[in-house]
């Protein structure tokens, strides 16, 4: 990318955009424009090829059947893997997170191949569905404040040796494995179960992606009072006694 432009790709909004996850694309786009970047946003439907020249790719959550269809089409297309090889940043939520792993269980109860961009495997949980507010402390290496979000998933995601936990929950169930981990990431690919939209609640995540895409250590400051008020309200609501 050039110093003042950004190509933002929203992957399969017709299949993967539950719980307002498209809001993540809006937040990244707005925060980039507030820093003076020229943003080209590309919404790629499931009947279109994935462009390989994007800087940031966003993938949302979806129901079980659309998730299966999305995984099949992404595997056939191969564009997202090529984009990652070119240095692109990918951020995924819930069903999108599972698709980026090595394997997940589809709507037919069968093990389905994922893209293998994250060293994780997802199985179907036998207990209660993971539903509710999430508070999580992000990996200290990423340098962000406490995260807030909302989870709603049946999957249990196990991390392999090359995947790092995106965060650790103090409220909620995260990956559902009982070890407190939430999401996973490697150098350029991120996955989480947090909806919200998670970047509206935690705009610092959007800034993290922008810094990685721009290869800079800091971004110009912008007015975050609205976001901080929303974040404080969500944390207060999650922690107040029932």
PDB file of C-alpha atoms in Angstrom:
ATOM      1  CA  UNK A   1       0.000   0.000   0.000  1.00  0.00           C
ATOM      2  CA  UNK A   2       1.041   3.607  -0.452  1.00  0.00           C
ATOM      3  CA  UNK A   3       1.576   5.918   2.510  1.00  0.00           C
ATOM      4  CA  UNK A   4      -1.842   7.569   2.278  1.00  0.00           C
ATOM      5  CA  UNK A   5      -4.134   4.851   0.921  1.00  0.00           C
ATOM      6  CA  UNK A   6      -5.743   1.721   2.292  1.00  0.00           C
ATOM      7  CA  UNK A   7      -7.658  -1.067   0.564  1.00  0.00           C
ATOM      8  CA  UNK A   8     -10.203  -2.593   2.950  1.00  0.00           C
ATOM      9  CA  UNK A   9     -11.943  -5.834   1.944  1.00  0.00           C
ATOM     10  CA  UNK A  10     -15.164  -7.033   3.603  1.00  0.00           C
ATOM     11  CA  UNK A  11     -15.446 -10.755   2.819  1.00  0.00           C
ATOM     12  CA  UNK A  12     -18.797 -12.371   1.933  1.00  0.00           C
ATOM     13  CA  UNK A  13     -21.276  -9.974   3.597  1.00  0.00           C
ATOM     14  CA  UNK A  14     -24.085 -12.012   2.019  1.00  0.00           C
ATOM     15  CA  UNK A  15     -23.083 -15.078   4.079  1.00  0.00           C
ATOM     16  CA  UNK A  16     -21.070 -13.846   7.053  1.00  0.00           C
ATOM     17  CA  UNK A  17     -22.481 -10.743   8.720  1.00  0.00           C
ATOM     18  CA  UNK A  18     -24.476 -11.644  11.835  1.00  0.00           C
ATOM     19  CA  UNK A  19     -24.815  -9.547  15.003  1.00  0.00           C
ATOM     20  CA  UNK A  20     -23.794  -6.368  13.205  1.00  0.00           C
ATOM     21  CA  UNK A  21     -20.255  -7.534  12.408  1.00  0.00           C
ATOM     22  CA  UNK A  22     -20.279  -5.307   9.327  1.00  0.00           C
ATOM     23  CA  UNK A  23     -19.856  -2.506  11.846  1.00  0.00           C
ATOM     24  CA  UNK A  24     -16.216  -3.542  12.110  1.00  0.00           C
ATOM     25  CA  UNK A  25     -15.673  -2.478   8.504  1.00  0.00           C
ATOM     26  CA  UNK A  26     -17.364   0.855   9.191  1.00  0.00           C
ATOM     27  CA  UNK A  27     -15.132   1.500  12.206  1.00  0.00           C
ATOM     28  CA  UNK A  28     -11.892   0.639  10.402  1.00  0.00           C
ATOM     29  CA  UNK A  29     -12.907   2.772   7.421  1.00  0.00           C
ATOM     30  CA  UNK A  30     -13.877   5.762   9.569  1.00  0.00           C
ATOM     31  CA  UNK A  31     -10.760   5.645  11.737  1.00  0.00           C
ATOM     32  CA  UNK A  32      -8.543   5.387   8.684  1.00  0.00           C
ATOM     33  CA  UNK A  33     -10.232   8.390   7.056  1.00  0.00           C
ATOM     34  CA  UNK A  34      -9.882  10.378  10.290  1.00  0.00           C
ATOM     35  CA  UNK A  35      -6.120   9.864   9.938  1.00  0.00           C
ATOM     36  CA  UNK A  36      -6.175  11.269   6.409  1.00  0.00           C
ATOM     37  CA  UNK A  37      -6.011   7.942   4.579  1.00  0.00           C
ATOM     38  CA  UNK A  38      -7.698   7.436   1.227  1.00  0.00           C
ATOM     39  CA  UNK A  39      -9.784   4.294   1.831  1.00  0.00           C
ATOM     40  CA  UNK A  40     -11.009   2.032  -0.937  1.00  0.00           C
ATOM     41  CA  UNK A  41     -13.544  -0.348   0.572  1.00  0.00           C
ATOM     42  CA  UNK A  42     -14.424  -3.459  -1.411  1.00  0.00           C
ATOM     43  CA  UNK A  43     -17.393  -5.620  -0.360  1.00  0.00           C
ATOM     44  CA  UNK A  44     -16.889  -9.054  -1.941  1.00  0.00           C
ATOM     45  CA  UNK A  45     -19.954 -11.260  -2.242  1.00  0.00           C
ATOM     46  CA  UNK A  46     -19.663 -15.038  -2.253  1.00  0.00           C
ATOM     47  CA  UNK A  47     -20.108 -15.247  -6.042  1.00  0.00           C
ATOM     48  CA  UNK A  48     -17.152 -12.929  -6.630  1.00  0.00           C
ATOM     49  CA  UNK A  49     -13.404 -13.641  -6.539  1.00  0.00           C
ATOM     50  CA  UNK A  50     -11.429 -12.497  -3.510  1.00  0.00           C
ATOM     51  CA  UNK A  51      -9.001  -9.750  -4.547  1.00  0.00           C
ATOM     52  CA  UNK A  52      -5.423 -10.439  -3.526  1.00  0.00           C
ATOM     53  CA  UNK A  53      -4.250  -6.828  -3.329  1.00  0.00           C
ATOM     54  CA  UNK A  54      -6.123  -5.771  -0.181  1.00  0.00           C
ATOM     55  CA  UNK A  55      -4.397  -4.432   2.922  1.00  0.00           C
ATOM     56  CA  UNK A  56      -6.969  -5.446   5.559  1.00  0.00           C
ATOM     57  CA  UNK A  57      -9.572  -8.222   5.205  1.00  0.00           C
ATOM     58  CA  UNK A  58     -12.533  -8.489   7.597  1.00  0.00           C
ATOM     59  CA  UNK A  59     -14.746 -11.568   8.021  1.00  0.00           C
ATOM     60  CA  UNK A  60     -17.847 -11.736  10.201  1.00  0.00           C
ATOM     61  CA  UNK A  61     -19.930 -14.425  11.825  1.00  0.00           C
ATOM     62  CA  UNK A  62     -22.721 -16.453  10.266  1.00  0.00           C
ATOM     63  CA  UNK A  63     -25.131 -19.317  10.751  1.00  0.00           C
ATOM     64  CA  UNK A  64     -23.975 -22.905  10.254  1.00  0.00           C
ATOM     65  CA  UNK A  65     -25.054 -23.452   6.633  1.00  0.00           C
ATOM     66  CA  UNK A  66     -23.729 -20.110   5.340  1.00  0.00           C
ATOM     67  CA  UNK A  67     -20.498 -20.861   7.197  1.00  0.00           C
ATOM     68  CA  UNK A  68     -20.121 -24.153   5.322  1.00  0.00           C
ATOM     69  CA  UNK A  69     -20.818 -22.482   1.985  1.00  0.00           C
ATOM     70  CA  UNK A  70     -18.363 -19.684   2.746  1.00  0.00           C
ATOM     71  CA  UNK A  71     -15.603 -22.135   3.680  1.00  0.00           C
ATOM     72  CA  UNK A  72     -16.131 -24.162   0.507  1.00  0.00           C
ATOM     73  CA  UNK A  73     -16.009 -21.085  -1.710  1.00  0.00           C
ATOM     74  CA  UNK A  74     -13.004 -19.546   0.030  1.00  0.00           C
ATOM     75  CA  UNK A  75     -11.073 -22.805  -0.332  1.00  0.00           C
ATOM     76  CA  UNK A  76     -11.910 -23.015  -4.039  1.00  0.00           C
ATOM     77  CA  UNK A  77     -11.031 -19.379  -4.577  1.00  0.00           C
ATOM     78  CA  UNK A  78      -7.669 -19.310  -2.808  1.00  0.00           C
ATOM     79  CA  UNK A  79      -7.502 -15.523  -2.920  1.00  0.00           C
ATOM     80  CA  UNK A  80      -7.446 -14.968   0.826  1.00  0.00           C
ATOM     81  CA  UNK A  81      -4.478 -17.292   1.307  1.00  0.00           C
ATOM     82  CA  UNK A  82      -2.624 -15.479  -1.486  1.00  0.00           C
ATOM     83  CA  UNK A  83      -3.422 -12.123   0.098  1.00  0.00           C
ATOM     84  CA  UNK A  84      -1.966 -13.291   3.420  1.00  0.00           C
ATOM     85  CA  UNK A  85       1.135 -14.479   1.585  1.00  0.00           C
ATOM     86  CA  UNK A  86       1.382 -10.952   0.180  1.00  0.00           C
ATOM     87  CA  UNK A  87       1.374  -9.518   3.719  1.00  0.00           C
ATOM     88  CA  UNK A  88      -2.308  -8.657   4.197  1.00  0.00           C
ATOM     89  CA  UNK A  89      -3.911  -8.385   7.644  1.00  0.00           C
ATOM     90  CA  UNK A  90      -7.012 -10.520   8.371  1.00  0.00           C
ATOM     91  CA  UNK A  91      -9.460 -10.097  11.261  1.00  0.00           C
ATOM     92  CA  UNK A  92     -12.286 -12.613  11.703  1.00  0.00           C
ATOM     93  CA  UNK A  93     -15.210 -13.108  14.074  1.00  0.00           C
ATOM     94  CA  UNK A  94     -16.969 -16.297  15.238  1.00  0.00           C
ATOM     95  CA  UNK A  95     -17.823 -18.399  12.152  1.00  0.00           C
ATOM     96  CA  UNK A  96     -15.165 -16.505  10.228  1.00  0.00           C
ATOM     97  CA  UNK A  97     -12.655 -17.336  12.956  1.00  0.00           C
ATOM     98  CA  UNK A  98     -13.495 -21.034  12.704  1.00  0.00           C
ATOM     99  CA  UNK A  99     -13.139 -20.961   8.906  1.00  0.00           C
ATOM    100  CA  UNK A 100      -9.618 -19.558   9.192  1.00  0.00           C
ATOM    101  CA  UNK A 101      -8.595 -22.537  11.324  1.00  0.00           C
ATOM    102  CA  UNK A 102      -7.597 -25.986  10.158  1.00  0.00           C
ATOM    103  CA  UNK A 103     -10.958 -27.654  10.719  1.00  0.00           C
ATOM    104  CA  UNK A 104     -14.452 -27.111  12.151  1.00  0.00           C
ATOM    105  CA  UNK A 105     -17.725 -29.039  12.410  1.00  0.00           C
ATOM    106  CA  UNK A 106     -20.308 -27.948   9.847  1.00  0.00           C
ATOM    107  CA  UNK A 107     -24.109 -27.849   9.867  1.00  0.00           C
ATOM    108  CA  UNK A 108     -24.245 -31.493   8.757  1.00  0.00           C
ATOM    109  CA  UNK A 109     -22.199 -32.623  11.745  1.00  0.00           C
ATOM    110  CA  UNK A 110     -19.192 -33.353   9.554  1.00  0.00           C
ATOM    111  CA  UNK A 111     -15.603 -32.223   9.981  1.00  0.00           C
ATOM    112  CA  UNK A 112     -14.891 -29.578   7.368  1.00  0.00           C
ATOM    113  CA  UNK A 113     -11.540 -28.302   6.187  1.00  0.00           C
ATOM    114  CA  UNK A 114     -10.716 -24.695   6.966  1.00  0.00           C
ATOM    115  CA  UNK A 115      -8.195 -22.388   5.339  1.00  0.00           C
ATOM    116  CA  UNK A 116      -5.434 -23.230   7.807  1.00  0.00           C
ATOM    117  CA  UNK A 117      -4.429 -19.598   8.282  1.00  0.00           C
ATOM    118  CA  UNK A 118      -4.683 -20.093  12.052  1.00  0.00           C
ATOM    119  CA  UNK A 119      -3.394 -23.135  13.930  1.00  0.00           C
ATOM    120  CA  UNK A 120      -6.741 -23.922  15.567  1.00  0.00           C
ATOM    121  CA  UNK A 121      -9.306 -26.728  15.372  1.00  0.00           C
ATOM    122  CA  UNK A 122     -12.966 -26.256  16.326  1.00  0.00           C
ATOM    123  CA  UNK A 123     -15.250 -29.022  17.569  1.00  0.00           C
ATOM    124  CA  UNK A 124     -18.894 -28.819  18.577  1.00  0.00           C
ATOM    125  CA  UNK A 125     -19.353 -28.292  22.306  1.00  0.00           C
ATOM    126  CA  UNK A 126     -21.406 -30.837  24.208  1.00  0.00           C
ATOM    127  CA  UNK A 127     -22.538 -28.467  26.969  1.00  0.00           C
ATOM    128  CA  UNK A 128     -24.520 -25.260  27.001  1.00  0.00           C
ATOM    129  CA  UNK A 129     -24.040 -22.741  24.234  1.00  0.00           C
ATOM    130  CA  UNK A 130     -21.590 -19.926  25.035  1.00  0.00           C
ATOM    131  CA  UNK A 131     -23.841 -16.868  25.235  1.00  0.00           C
ATOM    132  CA  UNK A 132     -23.374 -13.583  27.063  1.00  0.00           C
ATOM    133  CA  UNK A 133     -21.116 -10.651  27.766  1.00  0.00           C
ATOM    134  CA  UNK A 134     -17.352 -11.024  27.545  1.00  0.00           C
ATOM    135  CA  UNK A 135     -14.604  -9.122  29.314  1.00  0.00           C
ATOM    136  CA  UNK A 136     -11.104 -10.079  28.291  1.00  0.00           C
ATOM    137  CA  UNK A 137      -7.526  -8.948  28.773  1.00  0.00           C
ATOM    138  CA  UNK A 138      -5.731  -8.917  25.446  1.00  0.00           C
ATOM    139  CA  UNK A 139      -2.309 -10.462  24.956  1.00  0.00           C
ATOM    140  CA  UNK A 140       0.067  -7.900  26.548  1.00  0.00           C
ATOM    141  CA  UNK A 141       2.259  -7.993  23.442  1.00  0.00           C
ATOM    142  CA  UNK A 142      -0.563  -6.291  21.546  1.00  0.00           C
ATOM    143  CA  UNK A 143      -0.704  -3.417  24.036  1.00  0.00           C
ATOM    144  CA  UNK A 144      -4.459  -2.764  24.169  1.00  0.00           C
ATOM    145  CA  UNK A 145      -6.800  -2.101  27.126  1.00  0.00           C
ATOM    146  CA  UNK A 146      -9.395  -4.540  28.451  1.00  0.00           C
ATOM    147  CA  UNK A 147     -11.808  -5.724  25.755  1.00  0.00           C
ATOM    148  CA  UNK A 148     -15.576  -5.988  25.900  1.00  0.00           C
ATOM    149  CA  UNK A 149     -17.820  -7.988  23.591  1.00  0.00           C
ATOM    150  CA  UNK A 150     -20.694 -10.431  23.252  1.00  0.00           C
ATOM    151  CA  UNK A 151     -20.392 -14.139  22.466  1.00  0.00           C
ATOM    152  CA  UNK A 152     -22.920 -16.584  21.024  1.00  0.00           C
ATOM    153  CA  UNK A 153     -21.433 -19.859  19.788  1.00  0.00           C
ATOM    154  CA  UNK A 154     -21.505 -23.621  20.255  1.00  0.00           C
ATOM    155  CA  UNK A 155     -17.990 -24.253  18.988  1.00  0.00           C
ATOM    156  CA  UNK A 156     -15.036 -25.151  21.187  1.00  0.00           C
ATOM    157  CA  UNK A 157     -11.773 -23.995  19.635  1.00  0.00           C
ATOM    158  CA  UNK A 158      -8.458 -25.611  20.536  1.00  0.00           C
ATOM    159  CA  UNK A 159      -5.233 -23.742  19.822  1.00  0.00           C
ATOM    160  CA  UNK A 160      -2.241 -25.468  18.273  1.00  0.00           C
ATOM    161  CA  UNK A 161       1.394 -24.682  19.088  1.00  0.00           C
ATOM    162  CA  UNK A 162       1.780 -21.824  16.605  1.00  0.00           C
ATOM    163  CA  UNK A 163      -1.419 -19.979  17.611  1.00  0.00           C
ATOM    164  CA  UNK A 164      -1.322 -17.422  20.417  1.00  0.00           C
ATOM    165  CA  UNK A 165      -4.446 -16.560  22.463  1.00  0.00           C
ATOM    166  CA  UNK A 166      -5.825 -13.200  21.347  1.00  0.00           C
ATOM    167  CA  UNK A 167      -7.015 -12.560  24.901  1.00  0.00           C
ATOM    168  CA  UNK A 168      -7.947 -14.209  28.213  1.00  0.00           C
ATOM    169  CA  UNK A 169     -11.440 -13.855  29.616  1.00  0.00           C
ATOM    170  CA  UNK A 170     -12.343 -12.557  33.052  1.00  0.00           C
ATOM    171  CA  UNK A 171     -16.027 -12.896  32.106  1.00  0.00           C
ATOM    172  CA  UNK A 172     -17.465 -15.233  29.495  1.00  0.00           C
ATOM    173  CA  UNK A 173     -16.175 -18.482  28.054  1.00  0.00           C
ATOM    174  CA  UNK A 174     -14.051 -17.401  25.104  1.00  0.00           C
ATOM    175  CA  UNK A 175     -12.823 -20.405  23.135  1.00  0.00           C
ATOM    176  CA  UNK A 176     -14.934 -22.685  25.341  1.00  0.00           C
ATOM    177  CA  UNK A 177     -11.977 -24.857  26.346  1.00  0.00           C
ATOM    178  CA  UNK A 178     -12.064 -23.969  30.035  1.00  0.00           C
ATOM    179  CA  UNK A 179      -8.557 -22.491  30.014  1.00  0.00           C
ATOM    180  CA  UNK A 180      -9.681 -18.869  29.726  1.00  0.00           C
ATOM    181  CA  UNK A 181      -8.353 -18.295  26.227  1.00  0.00           C
ATOM    182  CA  UNK A 182     -10.307 -16.132  23.785  1.00  0.00           C
ATOM    183  CA  UNK A 183      -9.593 -16.099  20.089  1.00  0.00           C
ATOM    184  CA  UNK A 184      -6.232 -16.676  18.461  1.00  0.00           C
ATOM    185  CA  UNK A 185      -3.697 -14.846  16.342  1.00  0.00           C
ATOM    186  CA  UNK A 186      -0.380 -15.082  14.596  1.00  0.00           C
ATOM    187  CA  UNK A 187       1.625 -12.276  13.027  1.00  0.00           C
ATOM    188  CA  UNK A 188      -1.047 -11.035  10.611  1.00  0.00           C
ATOM    189  CA  UNK A 189      -4.189 -13.163  11.117  1.00  0.00           C
ATOM    190  CA  UNK A 190      -6.607 -12.658  14.021  1.00  0.00           C
ATOM    191  CA  UNK A 191      -9.723 -14.498  15.188  1.00  0.00           C
ATOM    192  CA  UNK A 192     -12.173 -13.849  18.020  1.00  0.00           C
ATOM    193  CA  UNK A 193     -15.620 -14.925  19.197  1.00  0.00           C
ATOM    194  CA  UNK A 194     -16.495 -11.379  20.286  1.00  0.00           C
ATOM    195  CA  UNK A 195     -19.356  -9.621  18.529  1.00  0.00           C
ATOM    196  CA  UNK A 196     -20.588  -6.197  19.557  1.00  0.00           C
ATOM    197  CA  UNK A 197     -19.480  -5.117  16.939  1.00  0.00           C
ATOM    198  CA  UNK A 198     -16.185  -5.729  18.670  1.00  0.00           C
ATOM    199  CA  UNK A 199     -14.444  -2.768  17.013  1.00  0.00           C
ATOM    200  CA  UNK A 200     -17.230  -0.343  17.924  1.00  0.00           C
ATOM    201  CA  UNK A 201     -16.759  -1.405  21.538  1.00  0.00           C
ATOM    202  CA  UNK A 202     -12.965  -1.555  21.227  1.00  0.00           C
ATOM    203  CA  UNK A 203     -11.765   0.803  18.476  1.00  0.00           C
ATOM    204  CA  UNK A 204      -8.169   0.200  19.535  1.00  0.00           C
ATOM    205  CA  UNK A 205      -8.419  -3.122  17.674  1.00  0.00           C
ATOM    206  CA  UNK A 206      -9.107  -1.215  14.465  1.00  0.00           C
ATOM    207  CA  UNK A 207      -6.098   0.982  15.201  1.00  0.00           C
ATOM    208  CA  UNK A 208      -3.951  -2.115  15.759  1.00  0.00           C
ATOM    209  CA  UNK A 209      -4.878  -3.404  12.298  1.00  0.00           C
ATOM    210  CA  UNK A 210      -4.162  -0.018  10.750  1.00  0.00           C
ATOM    211  CA  UNK A 211      -0.727   0.153  12.381  1.00  0.00           C
ATOM    212  CA  UNK A 212       0.109  -3.308  11.107  1.00  0.00           C
ATOM    213  CA  UNK A 213      -1.088  -2.489   7.597  1.00  0.00           C
ATOM    214  CA  UNK A 214       0.810   0.811   7.561  1.00  0.00           C
ATOM    215  CA  UNK A 215       3.855  -0.693   9.309  1.00  0.00           C
ATOM    216  CA  UNK A 216       3.976   2.111  11.886  1.00  0.00           C
ATOM    217  CA  UNK A 217       4.237   2.102  15.679  1.00  0.00           C
ATOM    218  CA  UNK A 218       1.715   4.883  16.318  1.00  0.00           C
ATOM    219  CA  UNK A 219      -1.181   6.716  14.682  1.00  0.00           C
ATOM    220  CA  UNK A 220      -2.249  10.371  15.018  1.00  0.00           C
ATOM    221  CA  UNK A 221      -4.597  10.846  17.970  1.00  0.00           C
ATOM    222  CA  UNK A 222      -8.311  11.334  17.286  1.00  0.00           C
ATOM    223  CA  UNK A 223     -11.320  12.170  19.455  1.00  0.00           C
ATOM    224  CA  UNK A 224     -12.381   8.909  21.098  1.00  0.00           C
ATOM    225  CA  UNK A 225     -14.773  10.264  23.721  1.00  0.00           C
ATOM    226  CA  UNK A 226     -17.837   8.600  22.182  1.00  0.00           C
ATOM    227  CA  UNK A 227     -16.095   5.229  21.925  1.00  0.00           C
ATOM    228  CA  UNK A 228     -14.705   5.479  25.445  1.00  0.00           C
ATOM    229  CA  UNK A 229     -18.157   6.289  26.820  1.00  0.00           C
ATOM    230  CA  UNK A 230     -19.638   3.263  25.029  1.00  0.00           C
ATOM    231  CA  UNK A 231     -16.828   1.030  26.240  1.00  0.00           C
ATOM    232  CA  UNK A 232     -17.203   2.201  29.850  1.00  0.00           C
ATOM    233  CA  UNK A 233     -20.966   1.683  29.714  1.00  0.00           C
ATOM    234  CA  UNK A 234     -20.590  -1.859  28.338  1.00  0.00           C
ATOM    235  CA  UNK A 235     -18.034  -2.792  30.997  1.00  0.00           C
ATOM    236  CA  UNK A 236     -20.215  -1.335  33.755  1.00  0.00           C
ATOM    237  CA  UNK A 237     -23.277  -3.186  32.475  1.00  0.00           C
ATOM    238  CA  UNK A 238     -21.395  -6.474  32.255  1.00  0.00           C
ATOM    239  CA  UNK A 239     -20.014  -6.225  35.786  1.00  0.00           C
ATOM    240  CA  UNK A 240     -23.057  -4.945  37.651  1.00  0.00           C
ATOM    241  CA  UNK A 241     -24.792  -7.472  39.947  1.00  0.00           C
ATOM    242  CA  UNK A 242     -27.674  -9.391  38.396  1.00  0.00           C
TER     243      UNK A 242
END
